[in-house]
């Protein structure tokens, strides 16, 4: 059973059930399978192969015959077995199609055999399954696991099936799971034991399990799982947080046990294991049309021969003696003979349809993919990743992209969130010292300042060996190593854990805020940082639970910056006063970063209370430790007891949460532990608070917020801390903006000031989050908890009910403050967008960020320009939206010069976007977008992103590319013609759904402008050449019919006809499609305008196809009639006449390709010359050995006789020259009189480098000048066109028409 049929069968089988009910297998151990209660459910053995040993041949042939070309050639071969119409030996006709089918079958067999080996290895893995007879967990293979079995998974082991978690070794009932094998995310996911099974007083005993498990039927949603345990009519609900997923790895937990609910192909990981989507490229669709044209041309030629044969037969007054009668002694009529001749000619001219074209295209694309993946410029050293080509059949589409739809966070930006500033209770704290540190780490210092700094550096304050772990510290003072200079490369060094670089984890506190926190009335500030520390899903692990990463790399040379040394010193302080005084010294005493810090040795003792430790340690303590942990060291005072020092590591599911937790840690609010039942935080005073967790309202894209409900350990109050987007928090405040009379003026002022600060943060391009709290009474919480439990136990409407309960609780909030987090642009993003725009590609950005933040980033990355005319759509009324839309369109149509004088940008809010996507506004929206240079969509949901891509692709009939890095971009990536995923900080969901995967946005520039251009040009030229080659060769047989009574006779031996396409001329076009290079990569990157030809199908036009066909007809005429007239009147036989025709045709076709090749390499010479040598060797051997291959006319020794005749060489030379003269002349005239931009670029690339670069600078200067004065461009065109070809203005210009 194949993987597809298995999925179909599973869906059919489960279609009748709305839920799954299972029980333990232990009471039924040893019974026959038919007596097992869970027998209806799939086993754990997987089978992803397509074929079995016996079904391979029939199934593979069935799949190959889905391709019409294969059916066509099989039909032709079968037709040749009919005696009345056969053109040559029936067995010979089977050879070409058999070779093609065999090669494809070998490829499919090898791929399926590799799948078989993978399945066998996976099914043979071992795991622990509980046995009733042995009363313990015993070792079994994965394929033996069944639904209802109890399985134990040890630390660092892979989970064999989807298991409902019932017990862990953790006293808090927690199991940590790494999902890197499933979704690529490196951070840990926390799973909890089903409520009621977390007791650690006794060992877990599966035999005592008597509950019935009722859950939803198998589905592919990795983030959704509902069900409940039923025992004695008592229901205990569970969800995705209680499910261990197959393929994930248990981490930081000694062992975890549970009952299997889904196995094998029904597990969520296997249901998500979709095969690579098959996409047909735009070029392939066009090619199929040309194949139909060739079929029509073939039919016309066969009709001509059939009619000619019938007419020729009617010219005889009596039956010639050489006509062979039928078995009954009669002769076939002329009309019926014409019909038979039509079928005979179909067989004879079958090569008109290129049988090897499809296989050649597959080989060419494999070669193109190989060179793309081997490009060192597309390799990211930081992440040790290269470009991935996941869809092998659309490489040429990369050269035809017209619209790019990009995500912002993680795609244009680093997705490395850096805490920048915050506002608390209406007071804004800019964190200037932290901004100074970030500027230094980002390498934003001027070159002169760096030189001065390096010249004035002094010995370090203390030996780095004291602060370093491992042998790396010894290298710090070796010659050639700087103790203070921090390399820019090390600041972005990869981490074994997501969101843990020094740029993200180290924060310098604001000294004003530190002083305010010392005061007695600082409770609001404490609440703000407590909310930052505990209102998240960050997992805390310890140094002892190290995880090995496949991509972990360690830097051998460690160097510290002065600010990092300061942070180490700050970490050894004792209280807020010490930190405040040190910060004042930095601000007032230091004139520049180059001044050293003088400090007595007694100023840095080791204190019992490490205030602000954890974010203040040196770089090698965190970034170079094996697990890359950020330490909270020292002894913590909790009354009279001390807590032993421990190393804590933070595992965040999003970079925002990581930045906030480290910012809270910088102010002394250190998150020490998180379990399902409690959260432990150390305060700046050193005291430890353990909050009991009552409930967690997780984040979702609809509410846009999350909340945690805890019981305060001191006041015993029930407090809910909430964080989220400003739109999700401000609307839930105590009606602050609705009824001002009911709210205190202080709360209203705080909300207004906070909103003002949020707007300022957004304009600065910062990501904003608001924090709020609410004190809940015991009665209100108990009543709400009842509704919550009912929602948790539901299966059908669980999400809706949970959403309602969250809305009931999250109201009447008290605003605490907000944060501004910076997400920096990736390297070379503005240059990449500018180059793509010059290439004629429209760039859209679809993001979920708020409008002000997105607009700021758009200007930073040059998506929008200060001189652009920007229209902003931010409205909720559909009528207003329609009026504005129509007004702008009318103004653009009325004032045509408006679009020429200024570039138009469009900014759309998410609410307005939903209006524009309605059916009655789609047409106007698309029409407006065609006038815009850039479009920015803010607050867009994943569904809206995919709808925008689909709308533009279908309405405008354009080639689209979508690029993103997260799960929210998957819909958009799959909706586009080409999907590109970025393997960034948010896992691999986007990569797994994409056609191509890169690690940086800047790589998109070379992927499209260079490799896309090459792949499209190469493949287009190869396909055109293939059609030309086949038509030129087949026409030799067609012209001969005029001299043989249209009898279907061939003057070329049948074996030579077969060898011609399969051996003699098969390698050159494949080499041409893989290695030809019209323009160098350097020139393509410097002149993005050259990309535009692919957008308009410049390399593969219908006119290009017909010109090639006409040229093939001309060359075939020359290759036939020159040898025919040469040997006219002689006594040579037809095979002797066919040998020079066959040879001349080979020379002409090979040299025709030589004219088309733009760049010659050794490989080109070897294959081209090798094809000619192979032809003569095979011909001579075949002619010498073929004594009776084709009776009665055998080509024995005919080639040797021709080779010995000087006339043969004269005919070959003369015919080849005459045949290729028109094409060569056309190329010469076109290159001299009307050279294309690509030819000019190739000519300039051949100049000395300094001349070439000077020309490029002059050309860019002229282009920028013309772009600055659009009205001047058109007026200067006539003058520019008369300039000398050597001037840059006469060479290339797509904008000015030069």
Short mmCIF file of C-alpha atoms in Angstrom, two decimals, residues 1052-1057 1059 1064 1135 1139 1174-1190 1193-1200:
data_model
loop_
_atom_site.label_atom_id
_atom_site.label_comp_id
_atom_site.label_asym_id
_atom_site.label_seq_id
_atom_site.Cartn_x
_atom_site.Cartn_y
_atom_site.Cartn_z
CA UNK A 1052 19.22 6.51 -43.75
CA UNK A 1053 19.65 3.24 -41.93
CA UNK A 1054 17.14 2.77 -39.13
CA UNK A 1055 19.86 2.18 -36.55
CA UNK A 1056 21.53 5.47 -37.44
CA UNK A 1057 18.18 7.21 -37.03
CA UNK A 1059 21.47 6.50 -32.57
CA UNK A 1064 25.13 11.40 -31.20
CA UNK A 1135 22.25 4.22 -48.10
CA UNK A 1139 25.52 8.71 -45.24
CA UNK A 1174 31.59 9.07 -31.28
CA UNK A 1175 29.54 9.41 -34.47
CA UNK A 1176 32.41 8.35 -36.73
CA UNK A 1177 33.57 5.56 -34.41
CA UNK A 1178 30.08 4.08 -34.10
CA UNK A 1179 29.43 4.48 -37.82
CA UNK A 1180 32.67 2.79 -38.83
CA UNK A 1181 32.19 -0.07 -36.36
CA UNK A 1182 28.54 -0.54 -37.28
CA UNK A 1183 29.30 -0.48 -41.01
CA UNK A 1184 32.04 -3.03 -40.56
CA UNK A 1185 30.03 -5.43 -38.40
CA UNK A 1186 26.56 -5.06 -39.88
CA UNK A 1187 26.67 -7.75 -42.56
CA UNK A 1188 22.96 -8.62 -42.52
CA UNK A 1189 21.38 -6.13 -40.13
CA UNK A 1190 18.81 -4.78 -42.55
CA UNK A 1193 19.92 -3.69 -48.30
CA UNK A 1194 22.69 -3.87 -45.71
CA UNK A 1195 25.05 -0.93 -45.03
CA UNK A 1196 28.14 -3.13 -44.92
CA UNK A 1197 31.40 -1.16 -45.42
CA UNK A 1198 29.53 1.83 -46.88
CA UNK A 1199 30.90 4.33 -44.37
CA UNK A 1200 34.47 3.20 -45.01
#
